[in-house]
Short mmCIF file of C-alpha atoms in Angstrom, two decimals:
data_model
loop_
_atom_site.label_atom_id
_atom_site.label_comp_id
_atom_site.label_asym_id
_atom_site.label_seq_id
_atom_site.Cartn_x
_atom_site.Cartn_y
_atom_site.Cartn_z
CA UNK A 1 -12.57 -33.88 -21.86
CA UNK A 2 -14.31 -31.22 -24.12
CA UNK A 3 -14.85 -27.87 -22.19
CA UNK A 4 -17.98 -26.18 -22.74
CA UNK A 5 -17.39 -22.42 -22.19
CA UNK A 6 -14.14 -20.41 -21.87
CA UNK A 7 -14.65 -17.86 -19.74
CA UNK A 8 -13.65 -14.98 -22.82
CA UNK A 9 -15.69 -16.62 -25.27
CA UNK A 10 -19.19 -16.26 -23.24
CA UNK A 11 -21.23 -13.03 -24.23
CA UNK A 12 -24.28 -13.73 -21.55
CA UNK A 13 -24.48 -16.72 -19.72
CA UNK A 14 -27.52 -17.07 -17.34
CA UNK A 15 -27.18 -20.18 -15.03
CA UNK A 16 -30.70 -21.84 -13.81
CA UNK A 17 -30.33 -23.71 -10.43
CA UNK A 18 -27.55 -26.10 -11.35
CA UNK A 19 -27.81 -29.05 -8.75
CA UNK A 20 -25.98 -28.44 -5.83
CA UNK A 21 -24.40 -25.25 -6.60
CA UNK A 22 -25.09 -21.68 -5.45
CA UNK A 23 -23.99 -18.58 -7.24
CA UNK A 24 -20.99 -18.39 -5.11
CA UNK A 25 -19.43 -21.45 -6.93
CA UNK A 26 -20.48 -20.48 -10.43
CA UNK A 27 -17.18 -18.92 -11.32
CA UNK A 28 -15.28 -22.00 -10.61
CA UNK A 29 -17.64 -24.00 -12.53
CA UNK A 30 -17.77 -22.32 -16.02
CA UNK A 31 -15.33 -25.35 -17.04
CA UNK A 32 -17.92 -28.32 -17.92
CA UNK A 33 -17.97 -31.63 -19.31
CA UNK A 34 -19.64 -30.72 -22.75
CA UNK A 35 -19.91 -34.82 -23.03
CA UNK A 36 -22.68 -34.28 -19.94
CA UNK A 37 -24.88 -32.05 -22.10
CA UNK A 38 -26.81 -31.84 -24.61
CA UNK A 39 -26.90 -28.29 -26.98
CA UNK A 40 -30.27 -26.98 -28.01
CA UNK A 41 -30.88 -23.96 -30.15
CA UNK A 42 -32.89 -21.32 -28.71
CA UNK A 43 -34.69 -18.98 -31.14
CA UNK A 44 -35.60 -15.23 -29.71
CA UNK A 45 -39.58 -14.79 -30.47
CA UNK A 46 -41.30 -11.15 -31.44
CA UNK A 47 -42.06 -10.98 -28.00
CA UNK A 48 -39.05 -10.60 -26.25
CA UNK A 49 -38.84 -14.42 -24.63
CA UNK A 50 -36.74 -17.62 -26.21
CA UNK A 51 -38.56 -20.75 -27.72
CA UNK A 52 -37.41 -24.26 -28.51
CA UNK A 53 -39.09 -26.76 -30.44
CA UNK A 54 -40.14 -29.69 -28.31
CA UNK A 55 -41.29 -33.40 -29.52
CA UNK A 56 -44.10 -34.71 -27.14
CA UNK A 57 -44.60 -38.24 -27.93
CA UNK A 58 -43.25 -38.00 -31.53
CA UNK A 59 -44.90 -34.54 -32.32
CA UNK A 60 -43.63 -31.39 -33.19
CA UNK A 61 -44.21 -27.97 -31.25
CA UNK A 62 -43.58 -24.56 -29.96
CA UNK A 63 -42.64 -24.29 -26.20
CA UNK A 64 -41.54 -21.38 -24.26
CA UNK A 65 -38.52 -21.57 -22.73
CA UNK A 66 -39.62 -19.39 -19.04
CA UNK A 67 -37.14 -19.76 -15.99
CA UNK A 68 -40.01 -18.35 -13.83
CA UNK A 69 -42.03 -21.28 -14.68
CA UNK A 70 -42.43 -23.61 -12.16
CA UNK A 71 -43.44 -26.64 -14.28
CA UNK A 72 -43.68 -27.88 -17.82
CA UNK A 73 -46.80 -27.01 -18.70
CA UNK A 74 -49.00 -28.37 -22.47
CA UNK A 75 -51.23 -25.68 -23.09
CA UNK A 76 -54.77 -27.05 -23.28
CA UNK A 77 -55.64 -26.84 -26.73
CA UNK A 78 -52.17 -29.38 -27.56
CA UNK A 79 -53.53 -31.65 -25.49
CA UNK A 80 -55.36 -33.94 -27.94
CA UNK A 81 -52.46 -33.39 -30.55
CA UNK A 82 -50.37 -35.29 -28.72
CA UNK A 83 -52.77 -37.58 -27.31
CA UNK A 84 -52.47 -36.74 -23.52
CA UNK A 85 -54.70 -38.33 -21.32
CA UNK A 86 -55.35 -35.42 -18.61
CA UNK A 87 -56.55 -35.86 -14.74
CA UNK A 88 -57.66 -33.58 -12.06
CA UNK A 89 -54.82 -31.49 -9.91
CA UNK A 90 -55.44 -30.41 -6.56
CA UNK A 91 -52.25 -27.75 -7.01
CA UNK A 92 -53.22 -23.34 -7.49
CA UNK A 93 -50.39 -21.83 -9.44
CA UNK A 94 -50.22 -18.29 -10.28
CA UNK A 95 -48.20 -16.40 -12.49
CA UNK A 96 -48.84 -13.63 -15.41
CA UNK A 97 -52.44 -15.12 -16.38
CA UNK A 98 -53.73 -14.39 -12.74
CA UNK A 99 -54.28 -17.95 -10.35
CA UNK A 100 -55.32 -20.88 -12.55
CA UNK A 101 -56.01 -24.41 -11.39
CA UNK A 102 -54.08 -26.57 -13.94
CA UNK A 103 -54.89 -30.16 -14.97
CA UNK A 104 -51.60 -32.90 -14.92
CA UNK A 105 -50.42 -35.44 -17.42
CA UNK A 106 -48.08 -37.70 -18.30
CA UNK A 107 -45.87 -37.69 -21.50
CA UNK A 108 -44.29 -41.04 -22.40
CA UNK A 109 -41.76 -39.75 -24.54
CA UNK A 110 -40.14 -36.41 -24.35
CA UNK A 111 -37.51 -34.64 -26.66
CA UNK A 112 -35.75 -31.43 -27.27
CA UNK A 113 -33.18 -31.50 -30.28
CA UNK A 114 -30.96 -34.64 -28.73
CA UNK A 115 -31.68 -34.74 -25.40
CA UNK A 116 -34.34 -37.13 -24.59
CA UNK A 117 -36.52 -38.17 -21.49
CA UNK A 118 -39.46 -40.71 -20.66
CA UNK A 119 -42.17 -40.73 -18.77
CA UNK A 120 -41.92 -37.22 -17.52
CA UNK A 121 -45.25 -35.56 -15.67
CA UNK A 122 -46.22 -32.12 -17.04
CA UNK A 123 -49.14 -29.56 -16.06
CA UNK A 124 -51.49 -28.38 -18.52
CA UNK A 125 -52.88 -25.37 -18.84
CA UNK A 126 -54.84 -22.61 -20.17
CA UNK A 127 -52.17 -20.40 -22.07
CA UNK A 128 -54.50 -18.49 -24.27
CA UNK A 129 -53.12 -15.09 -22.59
CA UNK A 130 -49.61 -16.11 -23.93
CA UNK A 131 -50.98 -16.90 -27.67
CA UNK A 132 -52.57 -13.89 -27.88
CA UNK A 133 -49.25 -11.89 -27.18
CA UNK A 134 -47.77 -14.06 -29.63
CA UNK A 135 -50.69 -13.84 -31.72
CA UNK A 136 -50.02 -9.45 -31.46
CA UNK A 137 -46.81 -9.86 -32.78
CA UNK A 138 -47.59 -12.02 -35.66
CA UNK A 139 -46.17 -15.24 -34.34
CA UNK A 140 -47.56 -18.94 -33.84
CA UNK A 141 -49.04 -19.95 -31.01
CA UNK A 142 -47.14 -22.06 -28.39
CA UNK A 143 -48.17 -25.49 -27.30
CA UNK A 144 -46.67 -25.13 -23.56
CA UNK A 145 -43.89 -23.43 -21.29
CA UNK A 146 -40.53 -25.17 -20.95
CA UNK A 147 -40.00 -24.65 -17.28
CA UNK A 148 -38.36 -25.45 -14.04
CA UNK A 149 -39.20 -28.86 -13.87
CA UNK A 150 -36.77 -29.30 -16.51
CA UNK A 151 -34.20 -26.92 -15.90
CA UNK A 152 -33.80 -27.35 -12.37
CA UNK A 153 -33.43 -31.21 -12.42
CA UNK A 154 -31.26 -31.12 -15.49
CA UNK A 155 -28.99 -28.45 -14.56
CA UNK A 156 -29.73 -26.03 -17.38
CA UNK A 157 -27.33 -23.77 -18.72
CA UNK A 158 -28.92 -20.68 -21.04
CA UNK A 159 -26.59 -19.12 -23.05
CA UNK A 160 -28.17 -15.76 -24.07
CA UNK A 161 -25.50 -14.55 -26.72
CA UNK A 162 -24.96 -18.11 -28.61
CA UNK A 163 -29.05 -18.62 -28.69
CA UNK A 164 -27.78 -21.85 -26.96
CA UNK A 165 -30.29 -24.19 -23.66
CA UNK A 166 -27.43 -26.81 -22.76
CA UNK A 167 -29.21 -29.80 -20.15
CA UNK A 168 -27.21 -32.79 -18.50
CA UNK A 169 -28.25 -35.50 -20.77
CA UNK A 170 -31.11 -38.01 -19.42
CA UNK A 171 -29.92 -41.09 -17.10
#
């Protein structure tokens, strides 16, 4: 069994709701089954967040990576570039952009680097506040937010120092 972190080698570890586990177990699990996860790389933006590139469907984008996100969200304008059919939400979510009333879809095929899901339901929404921070810095604009929806149910493991998302690969 390949470990995934010795405890000296980790510079900043930040662990996102791992299933079943509260922070009063984490030191006993920093020993894991690298053959349960799959590595992405992480890239630091301009702005101060992380970003991973995301396939929806086949197709190439920009995605936040945002552990105070409750959902995976396609920003609006992405919607037609990866041909998303998009129906009316009854859910109110809030967060830096003030209350917004976001539309749902549902992505047949979903991939980050080599960990793959299908038939995953995402929000969408409008994230033109976020592309115009990104837009400030000089960077391109996202197509969604990587959120909890992911990292909860796949027990995600950010390592800040090695630029490093690990998730328990897809059933």
């Amino acid at each position: 069994m390949k470990k995934l972190f010795k405890v000296s080698s980790i510079k900043c570890i930040l662990f996102i709701a791992v299933m079943g586990l509260g922070y009063g177990t984490i030191a006993q699990n920093l020993s894991l089954n690298l053959d349960e996860y799959a590595e992405i790389p992480i890239e630091r933006t301009a702005v101060g967040g992380y970003q991973v590139e995301v396939k929806v469907n086949g197709i190439k984008g920009r995605f936040v990576l945002d552990t105070g996100a409750s959902f995976f969200v396609i920003e609006q304008s992405s919607v037609e570039k990866y041909g998303l059919e998009v129906k009316d939400s009854d859910l109110k979510v809030g967060g830096a952009g003030g209350t917004m009333q976001p539309k749902k879809t549902s992505i047949d095929k979903l991939q980050i680097s080599n960990w793959k899901t299908s038939n995953f339901d995402a929000m969408v929404l409008n994230l033109a506040h976020v592309n115009a921070a990104h837009e400030r810095r000089g960077e391109a604009p996202i197509n969604g937010v990587l959120g909890n929806t992911i990292l909860r149910e796949y027990g995600a493991i950010i390592d800040i120092g090695n630029n490093k998302l690990y998730l328990k690969k897809s059933k």
